[in-house]
């Protein structure tokens, strides 16, 4: 009888007892009792919750229709009924995506949020609701339902009164999953979620409890994630006066490596537009980042170094910031990372230095004459196991020539055996890298052809350029840059002869109007040798 099952529910501790109860055929009776909403419903829900602890019992519960008859009881005003019902549904539907989707479609999401609003201090009941949300929140339908509710306020309230790390982690997991939505990122920022997380971090700092340290890690990562949304990021920045931005600055100076990492990543996110970059430089963020990087030079945390360099690179994008950062000695201080043997750090360092010299003649001149730097770049140009490092090293080499346009830099690069790496870069599958290399080679040849002759001959550059021009699938801008390089190489009388021998027949086969117009433009831009210009131009006219 049902009354016996209820009275003996405490004996339903073992899997065998629970399975025997299922085999007794009692489940349809339990479902009928819940459907009728009798005075036994609360106790029946408790029995079902106890039985559903056993995984093998859950499917029979679903087949008996228990989930469908339990859901309406979530509208009860009886807190014990809500508790038992929530536990029963949560256990039956655990790890069952179909049933979870059905729950969302039945409208449980708004009700779970309402229950936490109505009974915010009933910890067992709140815990059941939070666990339910945690299990459902990865469903698109659940996220959509939550965008229409002020769930952020409810979660903040519970985060502030969380009695232990376990409760905190459930709330943080919900926030993290919801924070992947751009819509909810902004909603969270407007509701004060980042500030609440920052406040929680501040309260947990200084301790050594592993659970608290885990909470700090999750919360700081979540703040960084919320900053990925443009509008939410701007709200948190608050023109440099935002509470979150101020706390992020303190993280850079923390002894907690996780906070240092999150702080650097957050600065990189704040530095996604020029006005923020300029403002942060005004507020003095760069020295904090440099100090942080220097702390991790030897045996330091690779992730922190990578994040710190990302922040500096983003900050250096505005031209005005480049000048100020160079005056503050940024390039000299970050060169200490040249001894790093970690590819992620090498990659980001090269990219940061390249950004620093972009359009900055003086910086390119200083770095381009630095023998130690050039030697390290040469090593990284041959990084066999890391294509990214290899590519960035070559791009920095090209940038030093392109932005300095200085004979000393050209000779220094040639002495360091860098020309062959630029020639190799010119065959890259990436058009932008091809162009950068071809332009750098053209500038170097125009400035100091004597330093370029031997590497050009050894690498059979003219033959490579011919193939490039003959490639019908090649990008037009690459062919144009190749023509510019040919004009520069024509400054050498020895190479002039090779150019005439190799290119006149090929150029004759090209479309007359297209090539002539491009050739004339290349001549004007790069000052092609008079002899070659005249010979080739005459060839077109007479043919």
Short mmCIF file of C-alpha atoms in Angstrom, two decimals:
data_model
loop_
_atom_site.label_atom_id
_atom_site.label_comp_id
_atom_site.label_asym_id
_atom_site.label_seq_id
_atom_site.Cartn_x
_atom_site.Cartn_y
_atom_site.Cartn_z
CA UNK A 1 0.00 0.00 0.00
CA UNK A 2 1.02 3.60 -0.59
CA UNK A 3 0.91 4.38 3.14
CA UNK A 4 3.46 1.64 3.80
CA UNK A 5 5.80 2.94 1.14
CA UNK A 6 5.64 6.41 2.68
CA UNK A 7 6.16 5.09 6.20
CA UNK A 8 9.08 2.95 5.10
CA UNK A 9 10.79 5.55 2.91
CA UNK A 10 13.75 5.71 5.29
CA UNK A 11 14.49 2.11 4.44
CA UNK A 12 14.89 3.01 0.76
CA UNK A 13 18.59 3.54 1.24
CA UNK A 14 19.99 0.74 -0.89
CA UNK A 15 19.79 0.24 -4.63
CA UNK A 16 18.20 -3.18 -4.15
CA UNK A 17 15.35 -1.81 -2.02
CA UNK A 18 14.66 0.95 -4.54
CA UNK A 19 14.59 -1.45 -7.48
CA UNK A 20 12.31 -3.82 -5.59
CA UNK A 21 9.94 -0.93 -4.92
CA UNK A 22 9.87 -0.11 -8.64
CA UNK A 23 9.17 -3.75 -9.51
CA UNK A 24 6.28 -3.75 -7.06
CA UNK A 25 4.38 -1.59 -9.55
CA UNK A 26 3.93 1.31 -7.17
CA UNK A 27 5.12 4.05 -9.55
CA UNK A 28 1.78 4.54 -11.38
CA UNK A 29 0.10 4.81 -7.96
CA UNK A 30 2.58 7.49 -6.91
CA UNK A 31 1.91 9.34 -10.15
CA UNK A 32 -1.85 9.18 -9.60
CA UNK A 33 -1.49 10.51 -6.06
CA UNK A 34 0.55 13.45 -7.29
CA UNK A 35 -1.91 14.09 -10.09
CA UNK A 36 -4.80 14.26 -7.64
CA UNK A 37 -2.89 16.74 -5.43
CA UNK A 38 -3.93 14.97 -2.23
CA UNK A 39 -2.61 15.73 1.24
CA UNK A 40 -0.09 12.95 0.67
CA UNK A 41 1.51 14.69 -2.33
CA UNK A 42 4.33 16.25 -0.32
CA UNK A 43 5.35 12.91 1.17
CA UNK A 44 5.00 11.14 -2.18
CA UNK A 45 7.30 13.71 -3.80
CA UNK A 46 9.82 13.02 -1.04
CA UNK A 47 9.60 9.26 -1.69
CA UNK A 48 10.15 9.81 -5.41
CA UNK A 49 13.12 12.07 -4.68
CA UNK A 50 14.68 9.37 -2.46
CA UNK A 51 14.09 6.65 -5.03
CA UNK A 52 15.52 8.77 -7.86
CA UNK A 53 18.91 8.86 -6.16
CA UNK A 54 19.42 5.49 -7.86
CA UNK A 55 20.20 5.91 -11.59
CA UNK A 56 18.42 2.68 -12.56
CA UNK A 57 15.15 3.98 -11.12
CA UNK A 58 15.02 7.21 -13.15
CA UNK A 59 13.88 5.82 -16.49
CA UNK A 60 10.99 3.85 -14.93
CA UNK A 61 9.95 7.08 -13.17
CA UNK A 62 9.85 8.87 -16.52
CA UNK A 63 7.87 6.04 -18.12
CA UNK A 64 5.37 6.19 -15.27
CA UNK A 65 4.77 9.88 -16.06
CA UNK A 66 6.12 11.14 -12.74
CA UNK A 67 7.91 14.15 -14.25
CA UNK A 68 4.75 15.45 -15.91
CA UNK A 69 2.73 15.21 -12.69
CA UNK A 70 5.52 16.70 -10.56
CA UNK A 71 6.01 19.88 -12.64
CA UNK A 72 2.65 21.50 -11.67
CA UNK A 73 3.64 21.19 -8.00
CA UNK A 74 6.39 23.76 -8.62
CA UNK A 75 3.59 26.33 -8.42
CA UNK A 76 2.85 25.34 -4.83
CA UNK A 77 3.07 27.87 -2.00
CA UNK A 78 4.30 25.16 0.37
CA UNK A 79 8.08 25.42 0.68
CA UNK A 80 8.47 21.78 1.70
CA UNK A 81 6.45 20.69 -1.32
CA UNK A 82 8.64 22.85 -3.54
CA UNK A 83 11.77 21.35 -2.01
CA UNK A 84 10.67 17.73 -2.44
CA UNK A 85 9.34 18.37 -5.95
CA UNK A 86 12.50 20.15 -7.05
CA UNK A 87 14.72 17.37 -5.74
CA UNK A 88 12.58 14.68 -7.38
CA UNK A 89 12.53 16.38 -10.79
CA UNK A 90 16.22 17.26 -10.61
CA UNK A 91 17.29 13.70 -9.86
CA UNK A 92 14.99 12.04 -12.40
CA UNK A 93 16.08 14.37 -15.21
CA UNK A 94 19.77 14.47 -14.31
CA UNK A 95 21.91 13.84 -17.40
CA UNK A 96 18.83 13.36 -19.61
CA UNK A 97 18.92 16.06 -22.28
CA UNK A 98 15.53 15.18 -23.76
CA UNK A 99 13.75 15.44 -20.41
CA UNK A 100 15.64 18.64 -19.59
CA UNK A 101 14.48 20.19 -22.86
CA UNK A 102 10.92 19.16 -22.04
CA UNK A 103 11.23 20.83 -18.63
CA UNK A 104 12.30 24.10 -20.25
CA UNK A 105 9.42 23.90 -22.72
CA UNK A 106 7.02 23.38 -19.82
CA UNK A 107 8.09 26.73 -18.34
CA UNK A 108 10.17 25.70 -15.33
CA UNK A 109 12.86 28.37 -15.89
CA UNK A 110 10.73 31.39 -14.87
CA UNK A 111 9.35 29.41 -11.94
CA UNK A 112 12.82 28.49 -10.63
CA UNK A 113 13.82 32.16 -10.70
CA UNK A 114 10.55 33.17 -9.01
CA UNK A 115 11.05 30.63 -6.21
CA UNK A 116 14.49 32.08 -5.43
CA UNK A 117 12.99 35.58 -5.38
CA UNK A 118 10.15 34.53 -3.09
CA UNK A 119 12.24 32.47 -0.65
CA UNK A 120 15.79 33.88 -0.91
CA UNK A 121 16.78 32.74 2.58
CA UNK A 122 15.53 29.15 2.34
CA UNK A 123 18.97 27.67 1.65
CA UNK A 124 17.91 24.07 0.86
CA UNK A 125 15.25 25.31 -1.57
CA UNK A 126 17.56 27.88 -3.16
CA UNK A 127 20.20 25.20 -3.56
CA UNK A 128 17.76 22.93 -5.42
CA UNK A 129 16.81 25.78 -7.77
CA UNK A 130 20.45 26.69 -8.43
CA UNK A 131 21.38 23.08 -9.18
CA UNK A 132 18.42 22.83 -11.54
CA UNK A 133 19.48 25.99 -13.39
CA UNK A 134 23.05 24.72 -13.52
CA UNK A 135 21.87 21.53 -15.23
CA UNK A 136 19.62 23.37 -17.70
CA UNK A 137 21.63 26.49 -18.49
CA UNK A 138 23.61 24.98 -21.36
CA UNK A 139 20.41 24.52 -23.37
CA UNK A 140 19.78 27.29 -25.91
CA UNK A 141 16.11 27.33 -24.98
CA UNK A 142 17.00 27.85 -21.32
CA UNK A 143 19.31 30.76 -22.12
CA UNK A 144 16.64 32.32 -24.29
CA UNK A 145 14.14 32.05 -21.44
CA UNK A 146 16.61 33.58 -19.00
CA UNK A 147 17.29 36.62 -21.21
CA UNK A 148 13.73 37.73 -20.49
CA UNK A 149 14.17 37.48 -16.70
CA UNK A 150 16.21 39.56 -14.26
CA UNK A 151 18.16 36.46 -13.28
CA UNK A 152 21.32 38.51 -12.70
CA UNK A 153 19.85 40.23 -9.63
CA UNK A 154 18.79 36.90 -8.15
CA UNK A 155 22.21 35.33 -8.72
CA UNK A 156 24.04 38.35 -7.28
CA UNK A 157 21.89 38.18 -4.15
CA UNK A 158 22.68 34.51 -3.69
CA UNK A 159 26.37 34.99 -4.48
CA UNK A 160 26.68 37.58 -1.72
CA UNK A 161 25.03 35.32 0.85
CA UNK A 162 26.55 32.01 -0.33
CA UNK A 163 27.43 30.05 2.84
CA UNK A 164 30.22 28.00 1.28
CA UNK A 165 32.45 27.52 -1.74
CA UNK A 166 30.20 24.82 -3.18
CA UNK A 167 27.28 27.23 -3.46
CA UNK A 168 29.57 29.91 -4.90
CA UNK A 169 30.84 27.54 -7.56
CA UNK A 170 27.34 26.56 -8.68
CA UNK A 171 26.40 30.24 -9.07
CA UNK A 172 29.65 31.02 -10.87
CA UNK A 173 29.09 28.11 -13.25
CA UNK A 174 25.62 29.43 -14.10
CA UNK A 175 26.97 32.95 -14.64
CA UNK A 176 29.82 31.61 -16.78
CA UNK A 177 27.53 29.66 -19.05
CA UNK A 178 25.05 32.52 -19.42
CA UNK A 179 27.88 35.01 -19.95
CA UNK A 180 28.68 33.40 -23.30
CA UNK A 181 25.64 35.22 -24.72
CA UNK A 182 26.36 38.78 -25.94
CA UNK A 183 22.87 39.84 -24.86
CA UNK A 184 23.40 38.55 -21.34
CA UNK A 185 26.92 40.00 -21.18
CA UNK A 186 25.40 43.47 -21.42
CA UNK A 187 22.54 42.57 -19.10
CA UNK A 188 25.04 41.32 -16.53
CA UNK A 189 27.15 44.47 -16.85
CA UNK A 190 24.10 46.67 -16.35
CA UNK A 191 22.99 44.59 -13.35
CA UNK A 192 26.34 44.85 -11.60
CA UNK A 193 27.54 41.26 -12.00
CA UNK A 194 31.20 42.23 -12.69
CA UNK A 195 31.22 44.47 -9.61
CA UNK A 196 29.73 41.68 -7.47
CA UNK A 197 32.35 39.24 -8.73
CA UNK A 198 35.13 41.75 -8.09
CA UNK A 199 33.81 42.36 -4.58
CA UNK A 200 33.77 38.61 -3.93
CA UNK A 201 37.37 38.31 -5.15
CA UNK A 202 38.46 41.15 -2.90
CA UNK A 203 36.89 39.42 0.09
CA UNK A 204 38.66 36.12 -0.63
CA UNK A 205 42.13 37.53 -1.39
CA UNK A 206 44.99 36.83 0.96
CA UNK A 207 43.80 33.41 2.05
CA UNK A 208 45.23 30.00 1.20
CA UNK A 209 42.09 27.88 1.25
CA UNK A 210 42.06 25.92 -2.04
CA UNK A 211 38.29 26.32 -2.41
CA UNK A 212 38.59 30.10 -2.08
CA UNK A 213 41.47 30.18 -4.55
CA UNK A 214 39.33 28.19 -6.97
CA UNK A 215 36.51 30.73 -6.55
CA UNK A 216 38.96 33.56 -7.30
CA UNK A 217 40.10 31.80 -10.46
CA UNK A 218 36.57 31.15 -11.73
CA UNK A 219 35.34 34.66 -10.91
CA UNK A 220 38.32 36.49 -12.43
CA UNK A 221 38.08 34.39 -15.60
CA UNK A 222 34.39 35.21 -15.76
CA UNK A 223 35.07 38.95 -15.55
CA UNK A 224 37.56 38.65 -18.41
CA UNK A 225 34.92 36.77 -20.42
CA UNK A 226 32.29 39.45 -19.78
CA UNK A 227 34.74 42.07 -21.07
CA UNK A 228 34.68 40.40 -24.50
CA UNK A 229 31.39 42.16 -25.21
CA UNK A 230 32.03 45.69 -26.52
CA UNK A 231 29.18 47.35 -24.63
CA UNK A 232 29.76 45.44 -21.41
CA UNK A 233 33.48 46.23 -21.62
CA UNK A 234 32.83 49.96 -22.01
CA UNK A 235 30.45 49.95 -19.07
CA UNK A 236 33.03 48.26 -16.86
CA UNK A 237 35.76 50.65 -18.04
CA UNK A 238 33.73 53.73 -17.18
CA UNK A 239 36.30 56.05 -18.83
CA UNK A 240 38.93 54.70 -16.47
CA UNK A 241 36.93 55.34 -13.31
CA UNK A 242 34.91 52.11 -13.24
CA UNK A 243 35.18 49.96 -10.11
CA UNK A 244 36.02 46.88 -12.16
CA UNK A 245 38.82 48.67 -14.02
CA UNK A 246 40.27 49.95 -10.75
CA UNK A 247 40.21 46.45 -9.26
CA UNK A 248 41.82 45.02 -12.38
CA UNK A 249 44.75 47.40 -11.89
CA UNK A 250 45.19 46.06 -8.36
CA UNK A 251 45.25 42.50 -9.73
CA UNK A 252 48.35 43.38 -11.77
CA UNK A 253 50.10 44.11 -8.49
CA UNK A 254 48.75 41.06 -6.66
CA UNK A 255 50.92 38.15 -5.52
CA UNK A 256 48.24 35.78 -6.84
CA UNK A 257 49.39 34.54 -10.26
CA UNK A 258 45.82 33.86 -11.37
CA UNK A 259 44.81 37.45 -10.64
CA UNK A 260 47.92 38.73 -12.44
CA UNK A 261 46.91 36.70 -15.49
CA UNK A 262 43.29 37.82 -15.41
CA UNK A 263 44.40 41.41 -14.85
CA UNK A 264 46.62 41.40 -17.93
CA UNK A 265 43.92 39.75 -20.04
CA UNK A 266 41.37 42.28 -18.82
CA UNK A 267 43.65 45.19 -19.78
CA UNK A 268 44.07 43.63 -23.24
CA UNK A 269 40.27 43.53 -23.53
CA UNK A 270 39.85 47.11 -22.35
CA UNK A 271 42.42 48.12 -24.98
CA UNK A 272 40.18 47.19 -27.88
CA UNK A 273 39.54 50.78 -28.97
CA UNK A 274 41.85 53.75 -29.36
CA UNK A 275 40.16 56.05 -26.85
CA UNK A 276 40.49 53.47 -24.08
CA UNK A 277 44.14 52.90 -25.00
CA UNK A 278 44.96 56.59 -24.79
CA UNK A 279 43.08 56.95 -21.51
CA UNK A 280 44.83 53.97 -19.93
CA UNK A 281 48.21 55.36 -20.92
CA UNK A 282 47.23 58.65 -19.28
CA UNK A 283 46.29 56.73 -16.13
CA UNK A 284 49.69 55.00 -16.01
CA UNK A 285 48.85 51.37 -16.74
CA UNK A 286 52.02 50.58 -18.72
CA UNK A 287 54.51 50.61 -15.80
CA UNK A 288 52.34 48.08 -13.96
CA UNK A 289 52.39 45.74 -16.96
CA UNK A 290 56.15 46.11 -17.44
CA UNK A 291 56.81 45.40 -13.77
CA UNK A 292 54.58 42.34 -14.00
CA UNK A 293 56.44 41.06 -17.07
CA UNK A 294 59.80 41.55 -15.41
CA UNK A 295 58.65 39.48 -12.43
CA UNK A 296 58.09 36.54 -14.77
CA UNK A 297 61.19 36.76 -17.00
CA UNK A 298 63.09 33.93 -15.33
CA UNK A 299 61.14 30.76 -14.54
CA UNK A 300 57.98 32.82 -14.67
CA UNK A 301 54.46 31.99 -15.70
CA UNK A 302 54.21 31.74 -19.49
CA UNK A 303 50.51 32.62 -19.51
CA UNK A 304 51.15 35.84 -17.60
CA UNK A 305 53.96 36.83 -19.98
CA UNK A 306 51.75 36.11 -22.99
CA UNK A 307 48.84 38.10 -21.55
CA UNK A 308 51.05 41.02 -20.54
CA UNK A 309 52.52 41.27 -24.02
CA UNK A 310 49.02 41.08 -25.52
CA UNK A 311 48.02 44.05 -23.39
CA UNK A 312 51.09 46.07 -24.44
CA UNK A 313 50.52 45.22 -28.10
CA UNK A 314 46.92 46.43 -27.99
CA UNK A 315 47.90 49.57 -26.10
CA UNK A 316 50.51 50.35 -28.77
CA UNK A 317 48.03 50.37 -31.66
CA UNK A 318 47.22 54.14 -31.58
CA UNK A 319 50.10 56.10 -33.15
CA UNK A 320 50.21 58.61 -30.29
CA UNK A 321 50.60 55.79 -27.80
CA UNK A 322 53.52 54.31 -29.75
CA UNK A 323 55.48 57.53 -29.41
CA UNK A 324 54.81 57.81 -25.68
CA UNK A 325 55.57 54.14 -25.01
CA UNK A 326 58.83 54.38 -26.92
CA UNK A 327 59.80 57.47 -24.93
CA UNK A 328 59.07 55.53 -21.76
CA UNK A 329 61.53 52.81 -22.81
CA UNK A 330 58.99 50.05 -23.33
CA UNK A 331 60.95 48.31 -26.09
CA UNK A 332 64.10 48.20 -23.99
CA UNK A 333 62.30 46.72 -21.00
CA UNK A 334 60.42 44.02 -22.89
CA UNK A 335 63.60 42.95 -24.70
CA UNK A 336 64.48 41.13 -21.49
CA UNK A 337 62.00 38.49 -22.67
CA UNK A 338 64.24 37.69 -25.65
CA UNK A 339 65.81 34.91 -23.63
CA UNK A 340 62.49 33.12 -23.27
CA UNK A 341 62.46 29.62 -24.75
CA UNK A 342 58.65 29.39 -24.73
CA UNK A 343 57.10 29.70 -28.23
CA UNK A 344 53.89 31.44 -27.05
CA UNK A 345 55.97 34.17 -25.39
CA UNK A 346 58.32 34.43 -28.37
CA UNK A 347 55.35 34.77 -30.74
CA UNK A 348 53.68 37.49 -28.71
CA UNK A 349 56.97 39.37 -28.09
CA UNK A 350 57.71 39.50 -31.82
CA UNK A 351 54.20 40.75 -32.56
CA UNK A 352 54.47 43.41 -29.86
CA UNK A 353 57.81 44.68 -31.16
CA UNK A 354 56.40 44.75 -34.70
CA UNK A 355 53.48 46.85 -33.51
CA UNK A 356 55.87 49.21 -31.69
CA UNK A 357 57.90 49.97 -34.83
CA UNK A 358 54.87 50.34 -37.13
CA UNK A 359 55.25 53.83 -38.60
CA UNK A 360 58.01 54.68 -36.09
CA UNK A 361 61.25 55.35 -37.98
CA UNK A 362 63.39 55.99 -34.91
CA UNK A 363 62.24 52.83 -33.13
CA UNK A 364 62.83 50.73 -36.25
CA UNK A 365 66.30 52.24 -36.58
CA UNK A 366 67.25 51.49 -32.96
CA UNK A 367 65.96 47.93 -33.03
CA UNK A 368 67.26 47.29 -36.55
CA UNK A 369 70.83 48.06 -35.44
CA UNK A 370 70.59 45.88 -32.31
CA UNK A 371 72.89 42.92 -33.01
CA UNK A 372 71.58 40.88 -30.07
CA UNK A 373 67.97 41.33 -31.17
CA UNK A 374 68.79 40.51 -34.78
CA UNK A 375 70.64 37.35 -33.76
CA UNK A 376 67.61 36.19 -31.77
CA UNK A 377 65.28 37.02 -34.66
CA UNK A 378 67.46 34.89 -36.95
CA UNK A 379 67.11 31.96 -34.55
CA UNK A 380 63.34 32.35 -34.49
CA UNK A 381 63.19 32.65 -38.29
CA UNK A 382 64.32 29.02 -38.28
CA UNK A 383 61.93 27.77 -35.57
CA UNK A 384 61.10 24.42 -37.14
CA UNK A 385 58.46 23.40 -34.63
CA UNK A 386 56.50 26.64 -34.49
CA UNK A 387 55.30 28.19 -37.75
CA UNK A 388 53.76 31.13 -35.90
CA UNK A 389 57.08 32.16 -34.35
CA UNK A 390 58.83 31.68 -37.67
CA UNK A 391 56.30 33.88 -39.45
CA UNK A 392 56.33 36.65 -36.82
CA UNK A 393 60.14 36.73 -36.78
CA UNK A 394 60.23 37.24 -40.55
CA UNK A 395 57.51 39.90 -40.38
CA UNK A 396 59.46 41.83 -37.71
CA UNK A 397 62.58 41.65 -39.87
CA UNK A 398 60.65 43.08 -42.82
CA UNK A 399 59.11 45.76 -40.60
CA UNK A 400 62.53 46.96 -39.39
CA UNK A 401 63.56 47.66 -42.99
CA UNK A 402 60.20 49.02 -44.16
CA UNK A 403 59.83 51.52 -41.33
CA UNK A 404 63.48 52.58 -40.89
CA UNK A 405 64.43 52.81 -44.61
CA UNK A 406 67.97 53.13 -43.33
CA UNK A 407 71.25 51.86 -44.89
CA UNK A 408 72.61 50.85 -41.47
CA UNK A 409 69.61 48.63 -40.82
CA UNK A 410 69.83 47.07 -44.29
CA UNK A 411 73.52 46.28 -43.77
CA UNK A 412 72.87 44.94 -40.27
CA UNK A 413 70.14 42.63 -41.55
CA UNK A 414 72.36 41.47 -44.42
CA UNK A 415 75.28 40.80 -42.05
CA UNK A 416 72.97 38.77 -39.81
CA UNK A 417 71.99 36.66 -42.85
CA UNK A 418 68.44 37.96 -42.72
CA UNK A 419 67.93 38.56 -46.44
CA UNK A 420 67.42 34.86 -47.16
CA UNK A 421 64.63 34.76 -44.58
CA UNK A 422 62.90 37.68 -46.30
CA UNK A 423 63.22 35.90 -49.63
CA UNK A 424 61.69 32.79 -48.08
CA UNK A 425 58.89 34.93 -46.62
CA UNK A 426 58.13 36.22 -50.11
CA UNK A 427 56.94 32.73 -51.02
CA UNK A 428 54.48 32.58 -48.12
CA UNK A 429 50.94 31.37 -48.74
CA UNK A 430 49.69 34.53 -47.04
CA UNK A 431 49.41 37.50 -49.41
CA UNK A 432 50.04 40.08 -46.69
CA UNK A 433 53.31 38.39 -45.72
CA UNK A 434 54.38 38.10 -49.36
CA UNK A 435 53.81 41.81 -49.88
CA UNK A 436 55.61 42.80 -46.68
CA UNK A 437 58.64 40.75 -47.73
CA UNK A 438 58.67 42.00 -51.32
CA UNK A 439 58.39 45.64 -50.24
CA UNK A 440 61.16 45.20 -47.65
CA UNK A 441 63.42 43.58 -50.26
CA UNK A 442 62.64 46.38 -52.73
CA UNK A 443 63.48 49.06 -50.18
CA UNK A 444 66.67 47.29 -49.12
CA UNK A 445 67.76 46.87 -52.76
CA UNK A 446 67.06 50.51 -53.54
CA UNK A 447 69.03 51.65 -50.49
CA UNK A 448 72.05 49.34 -50.66
CA UNK A 449 72.15 47.03 -53.67
CA UNK A 450 75.70 45.94 -52.86
CA UNK A 451 74.56 44.30 -49.61
CA UNK A 452 71.77 42.53 -51.46
CA UNK A 453 73.54 41.17 -54.55
CA UNK A 454 75.00 37.99 -53.11
CA UNK A 455 71.93 36.83 -51.13
CA UNK A 456 69.73 37.55 -54.18
CA UNK A 457 71.96 35.51 -56.47
CA UNK A 458 72.34 32.62 -54.02
CA UNK A 459 68.59 32.37 -53.47
CA UNK A 460 67.86 32.65 -57.21
CA UNK A 461 65.43 35.44 -56.40
CA UNK A 462 65.02 36.54 -60.01
CA UNK A 463 63.90 33.08 -61.01
CA UNK A 464 61.44 33.04 -58.10
CA UNK A 465 60.03 36.43 -59.11
CA UNK A 466 59.62 35.25 -62.68
CA UNK A 467 57.55 32.27 -61.51
CA UNK A 468 55.51 34.62 -59.35
CA UNK A 469 54.74 36.87 -62.30
CA UNK A 470 53.87 33.92 -64.53
CA UNK A 471 51.42 32.48 -62.01
CA UNK A 472 47.95 33.20 -63.45
CA UNK A 473 46.31 32.54 -60.07
CA UNK A 474 48.57 34.90 -58.13
CA UNK A 475 47.25 38.03 -56.46
CA UNK A 476 47.59 41.22 -58.51
CA UNK A 477 49.06 43.15 -55.58
CA UNK A 478 51.78 40.51 -55.18
CA UNK A 479 52.72 40.79 -58.87
CA UNK A 480 52.81 44.56 -58.57
CA UNK A 481 55.15 44.32 -55.55
CA UNK A 482 57.29 41.84 -57.47
CA UNK A 483 57.63 44.35 -60.32
CA UNK A 484 58.68 46.98 -57.81
CA UNK A 485 61.39 44.68 -56.48
CA UNK A 486 62.63 43.97 -60.01
CA UNK A 487 63.00 47.72 -60.55
CA UNK A 488 65.06 48.03 -57.38
CA UNK A 489 67.27 45.09 -58.32
CA UNK A 490 67.91 46.74 -61.67
CA UNK A 491 70.15 49.23 -59.84
CA UNK A 492 72.83 46.56 -60.14
CA UNK A 493 74.43 46.47 -63.58
CA UNK A 494 75.09 42.75 -63.14
CA UNK A 495 71.44 42.07 -62.31
CA UNK A 496 70.24 44.34 -65.13
CA UNK A 497 71.54 41.88 -67.68
CA UNK A 498 69.85 38.95 -65.94
CA UNK A 499 66.59 40.86 -65.77
CA UNK A 500 66.65 41.64 -69.50
CA UNK A 501 67.49 38.04 -70.35
CA UNK A 502 64.87 36.52 -68.09
CA UNK A 503 61.94 38.89 -68.33
CA UNK A 504 61.67 40.43 -71.80
CA UNK A 505 60.15 37.34 -73.45
CA UNK A 506 57.75 36.79 -70.57
CA UNK A 507 56.59 40.40 -70.53
CA UNK A 508 55.94 40.28 -74.26
CA UNK A 509 53.38 37.52 -73.70
CA UNK A 510 51.41 39.55 -71.16
CA UNK A 511 48.44 41.69 -71.95
CA UNK A 512 50.06 44.81 -73.39
CA UNK A 513 47.91 47.50 -71.76
CA UNK A 514 47.75 45.90 -68.31
CA UNK A 515 51.46 45.27 -67.97
CA UNK A 516 52.54 48.55 -69.48
CA UNK A 517 50.39 50.57 -67.09
CA UNK A 518 51.63 48.59 -64.09
CA UNK A 519 55.22 48.76 -65.23
CA UNK A 520 55.10 52.52 -65.74
CA UNK A 521 53.58 52.99 -62.29
CA UNK A 522 56.20 50.77 -60.70
CA UNK A 523 58.90 52.74 -62.49
CA UNK A 524 57.60 56.04 -61.18
CA UNK A 525 57.24 54.77 -57.62
CA UNK A 526 60.52 52.99 -57.27
CA UNK A 527 62.80 54.71 -59.75
CA UNK A 528 63.55 51.75 -61.99
CA UNK A 529 66.99 51.74 -63.61
CA UNK A 530 66.95 53.96 -66.69
CA UNK A 531 68.55 51.29 -68.85
CA UNK A 532 66.07 48.60 -67.98
CA UNK A 533 63.13 50.98 -68.10
CA UNK A 534 64.08 52.16 -71.58
CA UNK A 535 64.77 48.69 -72.90
CA UNK A 536 61.56 47.16 -71.62
CA UNK A 537 59.41 50.14 -72.54
CA UNK A 538 60.84 50.08 -76.04
CA UNK A 539 60.14 46.38 -76.25
CA UNK A 540 56.44 46.96 -75.53
CA UNK A 541 56.15 49.85 -77.96
CA UNK A 542 57.78 48.05 -80.86
CA UNK A 543 55.84 44.87 -80.32
#
